[in-house]
Amino acid sequence: MSHPVAEERPVAHGDALNWVRADLAEAGDPAAAAQRVVDQLRDRFAGYDWVGIYWVEGPDLVLGPWSGAEATEHTRIPIGTGVCGAAAASGQTEIVPDVDADPRYLACFASTRSEIVVPIFEGGEVIGEIDIDGSDLDAFDETDARFLEEVAALVAPLRPRA
Ligand code: SME
């Protein structure tokens, strides 16, 4: 099992929020801070196999920093398309326990079995999202969702400014 056991997860998530805050305080510029957050999420959570942030640009989601074994071809996704686009359109966190069973899923990696997408808000508007792919079925649950929603609030100020 690649995930920490259930009773350890809230502690791990609480610690993680502390290092996210520390990263944000220490990083010199927003792009470096955002890269560090995705790298740390992937390194510290065994089930978080590919971690990326997409930022809203007009009608699209555009890939920002990511951490994973492979680059994705989906660097620009129209809002409304895919699981990513659905979360951006609705403002709701999406947990997909089995990507093969979700017709909205846009395939990026052959290894992906499950996915979580968490919107990032500013002033009530979706300005981006955190997208995480897992190589195990059912890798994400409501604990991940609540944790990543807190991370999303912390990274919202890192959105690139035009
Ligand atoms: N699977 C996503 C596309 C992004 S890749 O996972 C990095 C989707 O269905 O929108």
PDB file of N, CA, C and O in Angstrom, residues 74-139:
ATOM      1  N   HIS A  74      -1.172  17.612 -22.076  1.00  0.00           N
ATOM      2  CA  HIS A  74      -2.311  18.500 -21.821  1.00  0.00           C
ATOM      3  C   HIS A  74      -1.842  19.745 -21.068  1.00  0.00           C
ATOM      4  O   HIS A  74      -2.065  19.891 -19.870  1.00  0.00           O
ATOM      5  N   THR A  75      -1.180  20.623 -21.797  1.00  0.00           N
ATOM      6  CA  THR A  75      -0.670  21.844 -21.170  1.00  0.00           C
ATOM      7  C   THR A  75      -1.676  22.988 -21.261  1.00  0.00           C
ATOM      8  O   THR A  75      -1.502  24.009 -20.606  1.00  0.00           O
ATOM      9  N   ARG A  76      -2.704  22.824 -22.057  1.00  0.00           N
ATOM     10  CA  ARG A  76      -3.785  23.821 -22.156  1.00  0.00           C
ATOM     11  C   ARG A  76      -5.094  23.059 -22.302  1.00  0.00           C
ATOM     12  O   ARG A  76      -5.251  22.279 -23.246  1.00  0.00           O
ATOM     13  N   ILE A  77      -5.994  23.230 -21.360  1.00  0.00           N
ATOM     14  CA  ILE A  77      -7.249  22.477 -21.339  1.00  0.00           C
ATOM     15  C   ILE A  77      -8.402  23.487 -21.282  1.00  0.00           C
ATOM     16  O   ILE A  77      -8.452  24.319 -20.370  1.00  0.00           O
ATOM     17  N   PRO A  78      -9.322  23.437 -22.237  1.00  0.00           N
ATOM     18  CA  PRO A  78     -10.464  24.353 -22.169  1.00  0.00           C
ATOM     19  C   PRO A  78     -11.303  24.084 -20.910  1.00  0.00           C
ATOM     20  O   PRO A  78     -11.549  22.915 -20.562  1.00  0.00           O
ATOM     21  N   ILE A  79     -11.716  25.152 -20.221  1.00  0.00           N
ATOM     22  CA  ILE A  79     -12.602  24.985 -19.067  1.00  0.00           C
ATOM     23  C   ILE A  79     -13.866  24.289 -19.558  1.00  0.00           C
ATOM     24  O   ILE A  79     -14.441  24.672 -20.582  1.00  0.00           O
ATOM     25  N   GLY A  80     -14.267  23.223 -18.851  1.00  0.00           N
ATOM     26  CA  GLY A  80     -15.398  22.404 -19.284  1.00  0.00           C
ATOM     27  C   GLY A  80     -14.968  21.086 -19.895  1.00  0.00           C
ATOM     28  O   GLY A  80     -15.790  20.182 -20.053  1.00  0.00           O
ATOM     29  N   THR A  81     -13.688  20.958 -20.244  1.00  0.00           N
ATOM     30  CA  THR A  81     -13.180  19.717 -20.852  1.00  0.00           C
ATOM     31  C   THR A  81     -12.375  18.925 -19.821  1.00  0.00           C
ATOM     32  O   THR A  81     -11.583  19.502 -19.069  1.00  0.00           O
ATOM     33  N   GLY A  82     -12.580  17.612 -19.801  1.00  0.00           N
ATOM     34  CA  GLY A  82     -11.822  16.748 -18.898  1.00  0.00           C
ATOM     35  C   GLY A  82     -12.262  16.916 -17.448  1.00  0.00           C
ATOM     36  O   GLY A  82     -13.168  17.706 -17.139  1.00  0.00           O
ATOM     37  N   VAL A  83     -11.628  16.153 -16.601  1.00  0.00           N
ATOM     38  CA  VAL A  83     -11.917  16.272 -15.165  1.00  0.00           C
ATOM     39  C   VAL A  83     -11.434  17.639 -14.677  1.00  0.00           C
ATOM     40  O   VAL A  83     -12.096  18.312 -13.884  1.00  0.00           O
ATOM     41  N   CYS A  84     -10.274  18.058 -15.208  1.00  0.00           N
ATOM     42  CA  CYS A  84      -9.737  19.375 -14.837  1.00  0.00           C
ATOM     43  C   CYS A  84     -10.707  20.485 -15.211  1.00  0.00           C
ATOM     44  O   CYS A  84     -10.996  21.380 -14.412  1.00  0.00           O
ATOM     45  N   GLY A  85     -11.202  20.415 -16.427  1.00  0.00           N
ATOM     46  CA  GLY A  85     -12.113  21.455 -16.894  1.00  0.00           C
ATOM     47  C   GLY A  85     -13.446  21.434 -16.160  1.00  0.00           C
ATOM     48  O   GLY A  85     -14.067  22.493 -15.970  1.00  0.00           O
ATOM     49  N   ALA A  86     -13.874  20.246 -15.737  1.00  0.00           N
ATOM     50  CA  ALA A  86     -15.125  20.143 -14.976  1.00  0.00           C
ATOM     51  C   ALA A  86     -14.984  20.822 -13.621  1.00  0.00           C
ATOM     52  O   ALA A  86     -15.878  21.566 -13.187  1.00  0.00           O
ATOM     53  N   ALA A  87     -13.860  20.586 -12.957  1.00  0.00           N
ATOM     54  CA  ALA A  87     -13.651  21.190 -11.635  1.00  0.00           C
ATOM     55  C   ALA A  87     -13.553  22.711 -11.748  1.00  0.00           C
ATOM     56  O   ALA A  87     -14.063  23.440 -10.892  1.00  0.00           O
ATOM     57  N   ALA A  88     -12.914  23.177 -12.819  1.00  0.00           N
ATOM     58  CA  ALA A  88     -12.792  24.628 -13.009  1.00  0.00           C
ATOM     59  C   ALA A  88     -14.161  25.248 -13.298  1.00  0.00           C
ATOM     60  O   ALA A  88     -14.459  26.355 -12.852  1.00  0.00           O
ATOM     61  N   ALA A  89     -14.998  24.530 -14.050  1.00  0.00           N
ATOM     62  CA  ALA A  89     -16.320  25.060 -14.403  1.00  0.00           C
ATOM     63  C   ALA A  89     -17.257  25.096 -13.202  1.00  0.00           C
ATOM     64  O   ALA A  89     -18.030  26.035 -13.035  1.00  0.00           O
ATOM     65  N   SER A  90     -17.168  24.064 -12.358  1.00  0.00           N
ATOM     66  CA  SER A  90     -18.121  23.957 -11.243  1.00  0.00           C
ATOM     67  C   SER A  90     -17.602  24.582  -9.954  1.00  0.00           C
ATOM     68  O   SER A  90     -18.383  24.906  -9.060  1.00  0.00           O
ATOM     69  N   GLY A  91     -16.288  24.684  -9.825  1.00  0.00           N
ATOM     70  CA  GLY A  91     -15.711  25.127  -8.555  1.00  0.00           C
ATOM     71  C   GLY A  91     -15.745  24.052  -7.487  1.00  0.00           C
ATOM     72  O   GLY A  91     -15.515  24.328  -6.312  1.00  0.00           O
ATOM     73  N   GLN A  92     -16.033  22.817  -7.884  1.00  0.00           N
ATOM     74  CA  GLN A  92     -16.103  21.702  -6.934  1.00  0.00           C
ATOM     75  C   GLN A  92     -14.877  20.814  -7.076  1.00  0.00           C
ATOM     76  O   GLN A  92     -14.438  20.538  -8.198  1.00  0.00           O
ATOM     77  N   THR A  93     -14.373  20.340  -5.931  1.00  0.00           N
ATOM     78  CA  THR A  93     -13.310  19.340  -5.956  1.00  0.00           C
ATOM     79  C   THR A  93     -13.834  18.066  -6.608  1.00  0.00           C
ATOM     80  O   THR A  93     -14.952  17.634  -6.331  1.00  0.00           O
ATOM     81  N   GLU A  94     -13.033  17.495  -7.497  1.00  0.00           N
ATOM     82  CA  GLU A  94     -13.401  16.240  -8.166  1.00  0.00           C
ATOM     83  C   GLU A  94     -12.479  15.130  -7.675  1.00  0.00           C
ATOM     84  O   GLU A  94     -11.252  15.262  -7.758  1.00  0.00           O
ATOM     85  N   ILE A  95     -13.062  14.056  -7.176  1.00  0.00           N
ATOM     86  CA  ILE A  95     -12.306  12.848  -6.848  1.00  0.00           C
ATOM     87  C   ILE A  95     -12.769  11.770  -7.814  1.00  0.00           C
ATOM     88  O   ILE A  95     -13.959  11.461  -7.883  1.00  0.00           O
ATOM     89  N   VAL A  96     -11.820  11.240  -8.599  1.00  0.00           N
ATOM     90  CA  VAL A  96     -12.137  10.177  -9.563  1.00  0.00           C
ATOM     91  C   VAL A  96     -11.430   8.905  -9.098  1.00  0.00           C
ATOM     92  O   VAL A  96     -10.216   8.777  -9.255  1.00  0.00           O
ATOM     93  N   PRO A  97     -12.163   7.963  -8.487  1.00  0.00           N
ATOM     94  CA  PRO A  97     -11.512   6.769  -7.937  1.00  0.00           C
ATOM     95  C   PRO A  97     -10.978   5.822  -9.010  1.00  0.00           C
ATOM     96  O   PRO A  97     -10.019   5.095  -8.766  1.00  0.00           O
ATOM     97  N   ASP A  98     -11.605   5.862 -10.196  1.00  0.00           N
ATOM     98  CA  ASP A  98     -11.189   4.974 -11.296  1.00  0.00           C
ATOM     99  C   ASP A  98     -11.325   5.774 -12.590  1.00  0.00           C
ATOM    100  O   ASP A  98     -12.437   5.974 -13.087  1.00  0.00           O
ATOM    101  N   VAL A  99     -10.200   6.229 -13.118  1.00  0.00           N
ATOM    102  CA  VAL A  99     -10.276   7.108 -14.290  1.00  0.00           C
ATOM    103  C   VAL A  99     -10.883   6.391 -15.503  1.00  0.00           C
ATOM    104  O   VAL A  99     -11.517   7.032 -16.346  1.00  0.00           O
ATOM    105  N   ASP A 100     -10.719   5.070 -15.566  1.00  0.00           N
ATOM    106  CA  ASP A 100     -11.265   4.328 -16.711  1.00  0.00           C
ATOM    107  C   ASP A 100     -12.790   4.311 -16.702  1.00  0.00           C
ATOM    108  O   ASP A 100     -13.421   4.010 -17.717  1.00  0.00           O
ATOM    109  N   ALA A 101     -13.372   4.611 -15.541  1.00  0.00           N
ATOM    110  CA  ALA A 101     -14.824   4.590 -15.429  1.00  0.00           C
ATOM    111  C   ALA A 101     -15.439   5.982 -15.571  1.00  0.00           C
ATOM    112  O   ALA A 101     -16.660   6.133 -15.453  1.00  0.00           O
ATOM    113  N   ASP A 102     -14.614   6.998 -15.817  1.00  0.00           N
ATOM    114  CA  ASP A 102     -15.135   8.362 -15.919  1.00  0.00           C
ATOM    115  C   ASP A 102     -14.974   8.865 -17.347  1.00  0.00           C
ATOM    116  O   ASP A 102     -13.853   9.083 -17.818  1.00  0.00           O
ATOM    117  N   PRO A 103     -16.092   9.046 -18.048  1.00  0.00           N
ATOM    118  CA  PRO A 103     -16.009   9.424 -19.468  1.00  0.00           C
ATOM    119  C   PRO A 103     -15.392  10.805 -19.700  1.00  0.00           C
ATOM    120  O   PRO A 103     -14.982  11.120 -20.815  1.00  0.00           O
ATOM    121  N   ARG A 104     -15.313  11.621 -18.638  1.00  0.00           N
ATOM    122  CA  ARG A 104     -14.739  12.963 -18.805  1.00  0.00           C
ATOM    123  C   ARG A 104     -13.217  12.916 -18.858  1.00  0.00           C
ATOM    124  O   ARG A 104     -12.581  13.867 -19.297  1.00  0.00           O
ATOM    125  N   TYR A 105     -12.645  11.834 -18.364  1.00  0.00           N
ATOM    126  CA  TYR A 105     -11.194  11.762 -18.145  1.00  0.00           C
ATOM    127  C   TYR A 105     -10.394  11.962 -19.427  1.00  0.00           C
ATOM    128  O   TYR A 105     -10.625  11.297 -20.430  1.00  0.00           O
ATOM    129  N   LEU A 106      -9.426  12.870 -19.380  1.00  0.00           N
ATOM    130  CA  LEU A 106      -8.452  13.061 -20.461  1.00  0.00           C
ATOM    131  C   LEU A 106      -7.189  12.330 -20.052  1.00  0.00           C
ATOM    132  O   LEU A 106      -6.553  12.713 -19.067  1.00  0.00           O
ATOM    133  N   ALA A 107      -6.808  11.315 -20.796  1.00  0.00           N
ATOM    134  CA  ALA A 107      -5.655  10.500 -20.397  1.00  0.00           C
ATOM    135  C   ALA A 107      -4.353  11.258 -20.614  1.00  0.00           C
ATOM    136  O   ALA A 107      -4.133  11.860 -21.674  1.00  0.00           O
ATOM    137  N   CYS A 108      -3.516  11.247 -19.580  1.00  0.00           N
ATOM    138  CA  CYS A 108      -2.170  11.828 -19.688  1.00  0.00           C
ATOM    139  C   CYS A 108      -1.111  10.750 -19.619  1.00  0.00           C
ATOM    140  O   CYS A 108      -0.171  10.754 -20.397  1.00  0.00           O
ATOM    141  N   PHE A 109      -1.250   9.864 -18.646  1.00  0.00           N
ATOM    142  CA  PHE A 109      -0.208   8.875 -18.370  1.00  0.00           C
ATOM    143  C   PHE A 109      -0.833   7.487 -18.316  1.00  0.00           C
ATOM    144  O   PHE A 109      -1.891   7.300 -17.714  1.00  0.00           O
ATOM    145  N   ALA A 110      -0.154   6.498 -18.911  1.00  0.00           N
ATOM    146  CA  ALA A 110      -0.679   5.138 -18.911  1.00  0.00           C
ATOM    147  C   ALA A 110      -0.809   4.594 -17.497  1.00  0.00           C
ATOM    148  O   ALA A 110      -1.654   3.741 -17.223  1.00  0.00           O
ATOM    149  N   SER A 111       0.013   5.113 -16.578  1.00  0.00           N
ATOM    150  CA  SER A 111       0.036   4.582 -15.209  1.00  0.00           C
ATOM    151  C   SER A 111      -1.100   5.110 -14.331  1.00  0.00           C
ATOM    152  O   SER A 111      -1.356   4.567 -13.259  1.00  0.00           O
ATOM    153  N   THR A 112      -1.777   6.161 -14.768  1.00  0.00           N
ATOM    154  CA  THR A 112      -2.773   6.784 -13.891  1.00  0.00           C
ATOM    155  C   THR A 112      -4.011   5.908 -13.729  1.00  0.00           C
ATOM    156  O   THR A 112      -4.567   5.428 -14.719  1.00  0.00           O
ATOM    157  N   ARG A 113      -4.428   5.724 -12.464  1.00  0.00           N
ATOM    158  CA  ARG A 113      -5.646   4.960 -12.163  1.00  0.00           C
ATOM    159  C   ARG A 113      -6.703   5.817 -11.479  1.00  0.00           C
ATOM    160  O   ARG A 113      -7.883   5.510 -11.537  1.00  0.00           O
ATOM    161  N   SER A 114      -6.263   6.862 -10.765  1.00  0.00           N
ATOM    162  CA  SER A 114      -7.221   7.726 -10.080  1.00  0.00           C
ATOM    163  C   SER A 114      -6.681   9.155 -10.073  1.00  0.00           C
ATOM    164  O   SER A 114      -5.511   9.389 -10.369  1.00  0.00           O
ATOM    165  N   GLU A 115      -7.576  10.097  -9.774  1.00  0.00           N
ATOM    166  CA  GLU A 115      -7.197  11.507  -9.905  1.00  0.00           C
ATOM    167  C   GLU A 115      -7.999  12.347  -8.924  1.00  0.00           C
ATOM    168  O   GLU A 115      -9.141  12.014  -8.603  1.00  0.00           O
ATOM    169  N   ILE A 116      -7.386  13.439  -8.465  1.00  0.00           N
ATOM    170  CA  ILE A 116      -8.114  14.441  -7.677  1.00  0.00           C
ATOM    171  C   ILE A 116      -7.790  15.808  -8.257  1.00  0.00           C
ATOM    172  O   ILE A 116      -6.634  16.070  -8.614  1.00  0.00           O
ATOM    173  N   VAL A 117      -8.804  16.631  -8.384  1.00  0.00           N
ATOM    174  CA  VAL A 117      -8.623  17.992  -8.891  1.00  0.00           C
ATOM    175  C   VAL A 117      -9.311  18.952  -7.921  1.00  0.00           C
ATOM    176  O   VAL A 117     -10.498  18.788  -7.610  1.00  0.00           O
ATOM    177  N   VAL A 118      -8.539  19.927  -7.442  1.00  0.00           N
ATOM    178  CA  VAL A 118      -9.006  20.844  -6.396  1.00  0.00           C
ATOM    179  C   VAL A 118      -8.906  22.281  -6.912  1.00  0.00           C
ATOM    180  O   VAL A 118      -7.791  22.753  -7.190  1.00  0.00           O
ATOM    181  N   PRO A 119     -10.019  22.971  -7.034  1.00  0.00           N
ATOM    182  CA  PRO A 119      -9.960  24.351  -7.530  1.00  0.00           C
ATOM    183  C   PRO A 119      -9.221  25.279  -6.570  1.00  0.00           C
ATOM    184  O   PRO A 119      -9.236  25.090  -5.353  1.00  0.00           O
ATOM    185  N   ILE A 120      -8.606  26.292  -7.157  1.00  0.00           N
ATOM    186  CA  ILE A 120      -7.953  27.377  -6.424  1.00  0.00           C
ATOM    187  C   ILE A 120      -8.802  28.635  -6.657  1.00  0.00           C
ATOM    188  O   ILE A 120      -9.101  28.966  -7.814  1.00  0.00           O
ATOM    189  N   PHE A 121      -9.174  29.295  -5.575  1.00  0.00           N
ATOM    190  CA  PHE A 121     -10.060  30.461  -5.685  1.00  0.00           C
ATOM    191  C   PHE A 121      -9.349  31.755  -5.290  1.00  0.00           C
ATOM    192  O   PHE A 121      -8.451  31.765  -4.449  1.00  0.00           O
ATOM    193  N   GLU A 122      -9.829  32.830  -5.900  1.00  0.00           N
ATOM    194  CA  GLU A 122      -9.464  34.177  -5.439  1.00  0.00           C
ATOM    195  C   GLU A 122     -10.707  35.041  -5.616  1.00  0.00           C
ATOM    196  O   GLU A 122     -11.272  35.074  -6.725  1.00  0.00           O
ATOM    197  N   GLY A 123     -11.130  35.680  -4.567  1.00  0.00           N
ATOM    198  CA  GLY A 123     -12.314  36.542  -4.657  1.00  0.00           C
ATOM    199  C   GLY A 123     -13.544  35.811  -5.158  1.00  0.00           C
ATOM    200  O   GLY A 123     -14.368  36.380  -5.877  1.00  0.00           O
ATOM    201  N   GLY A 124     -13.680  34.536  -4.801  1.00  0.00           N
ATOM    202  CA  GLY A 124     -14.849  33.757  -5.201  1.00  0.00           C
ATOM    203  C   GLY A 124     -14.784  33.183  -6.607  1.00  0.00           C
ATOM    204  O   GLY A 124     -15.669  32.433  -7.018  1.00  0.00           O
ATOM    205  N   GLU A 125     -13.742  33.522  -7.362  1.00  0.00           N
ATOM    206  CA  GLU A 125     -13.569  33.013  -8.724  1.00  0.00           C
ATOM    207  C   GLU A 125     -12.534  31.895  -8.740  1.00  0.00           C
ATOM    208  O   GLU A 125     -11.539  31.970  -8.016  1.00  0.00           O
ATOM    209  N   VAL A 126     -12.759  30.908  -9.622  1.00  0.00           N
ATOM    210  CA  VAL A 126     -11.736  29.878  -9.822  1.00  0.00           C
ATOM    211  C   VAL A 126     -10.609  30.499 -10.651  1.00  0.00           C
ATOM    212  O   VAL A 126     -10.843  30.976 -11.768  1.00  0.00           O
ATOM    213  N   ILE A 127      -9.401  30.495 -10.086  1.00  0.00           N
ATOM    214  CA  ILE A 127      -8.242  31.058 -10.804  1.00  0.00           C
ATOM    215  C   ILE A 127      -7.245  29.973 -11.193  1.00  0.00           C
ATOM    216  O   ILE A 127      -6.255  30.243 -11.864  1.00  0.00           O
ATOM    217  N   GLY A 128      -7.490  28.748 -10.749  1.00  0.00           N
ATOM    218  CA  GLY A 128      -6.574  27.658 -11.070  1.00  0.00           C
ATOM    219  C   GLY A 128      -7.010  26.401 -10.371  1.00  0.00           C
ATOM    220  O   GLY A 128      -8.129  26.315  -9.836  1.00  0.00           O
ATOM    221  N   GLU A 129      -6.135  25.411 -10.389  1.00  0.00           N
ATOM    222  CA  GLU A 129      -6.451  24.173  -9.672  1.00  0.00           C
ATOM    223  C   GLU A 129      -5.188  23.358  -9.454  1.00  0.00           C
ATOM    224  O   GLU A 129      -4.179  23.524 -10.156  1.00  0.00           O
ATOM    225  N   ILE A 130      -5.279  22.497  -8.446  1.00  0.00           N
ATOM    226  CA  ILE A 130      -4.242  21.498  -8.193  1.00  0.00           C
ATOM    227  C   ILE A 130      -4.765  20.184  -8.763  1.00  0.00           C
ATOM    228  O   ILE A 130      -5.890  19.779  -8.465  1.00  0.00           O
ATOM    229  N   ASP A 131      -3.957  19.543  -9.610  1.00  0.00           N
ATOM    230  CA  ASP A 131      -4.345  18.272 -10.240  1.00  0.00           C
ATOM    231  C   ASP A 131      -3.333  17.211  -9.809  1.00  0.00           C
ATOM    232  O   ASP A 131      -2.129  17.405  -9.994  1.00  0.00           O
ATOM    233  N   ILE A 132      -3.822  16.119  -9.239  1.00  0.00           N
ATOM    234  CA  ILE A 132      -2.925  15.043  -8.815  1.00  0.00           C
ATOM    235  C   ILE A 132      -3.404  13.720  -9.401  1.00  0.00           C
ATOM    236  O   ILE A 132      -4.584  13.379  -9.308  1.00  0.00           O
ATOM    237  N   ASP A 133      -2.465  13.007 -10.030  1.00  0.00           N
ATOM    238  CA  ASP A 133      -2.742  11.682 -10.581  1.00  0.00           C
ATOM    239  C   ASP A 133      -2.125  10.630  -9.666  1.00  0.00           C
ATOM    240  O   ASP A 133      -0.994  10.806  -9.197  1.00  0.00           O
ATOM    241  N   GLY A 134      -2.846   9.535  -9.467  1.00  0.00           N
ATOM    242  CA  GLY A 134      -2.349   8.428  -8.660  1.00  0.00           C
ATOM    243  C   GLY A 134      -2.251   7.158  -9.495  1.00  0.00           C
ATOM    244  O   GLY A 134      -3.083   6.924 -10.382  1.00  0.00           O
ATOM    245  N   SER A 135      -1.257   6.358  -9.191  1.00  0.00           N
ATOM    246  CA  SER A 135      -1.071   5.099  -9.930  1.00  0.00           C
ATOM    247  C   SER A 135      -1.879   3.953  -9.340  1.00  0.00           C
ATOM    248  O   SER A 135      -1.900   2.864  -9.911  1.00  0.00           O
ATOM    249  N   ASP A 136      -2.515   4.209  -8.180  1.00  0.00           N
ATOM    250  CA  ASP A 136      -3.396   3.210  -7.578  1.00  0.00           C
ATOM    251  C   ASP A 136      -4.842   3.622  -7.791  1.00  0.00           C
ATOM    252  O   ASP A 136      -5.151   4.823  -7.800  1.00  0.00           O
ATOM    253  N   LEU A 137      -5.715   2.632  -7.908  1.00  0.00           N
ATOM    254  CA  LEU A 137      -7.148   2.910  -7.877  1.00  0.00           C
ATOM    255  C   LEU A 137      -7.484   3.524  -6.528  1.00  0.00           C
ATOM    256  O   LEU A 137      -6.890   3.155  -5.496  1.00  0.00           O
ATOM    257  N   ASP A 138      -8.439   4.481  -6.525  1.00  0.00           N
ATOM    258  CA  ASP A 138      -8.989   4.984  -5.266  1.00  0.00           C
ATOM    259  C   ASP A 138      -7.898   5.557  -4.346  1.00  0.00           C
ATOM    260  O   ASP A 138      -7.913   5.335  -3.143  1.00  0.00           O
ATOM    261  N   ALA A 139      -6.958   6.285  -4.943  1.00  0.00           N
ATOM    262  CA  ALA A 139      -5.823   6.802  -4.157  1.00  0.00           C
ATOM    263  C   ALA A 139      -6.189   8.024  -3.316  1.00  0.00           C
ATOM    264  O   ALA A 139      -5.416   8.408  -2.441  1.00  0.00           O
TER     265      ALA A 139
END
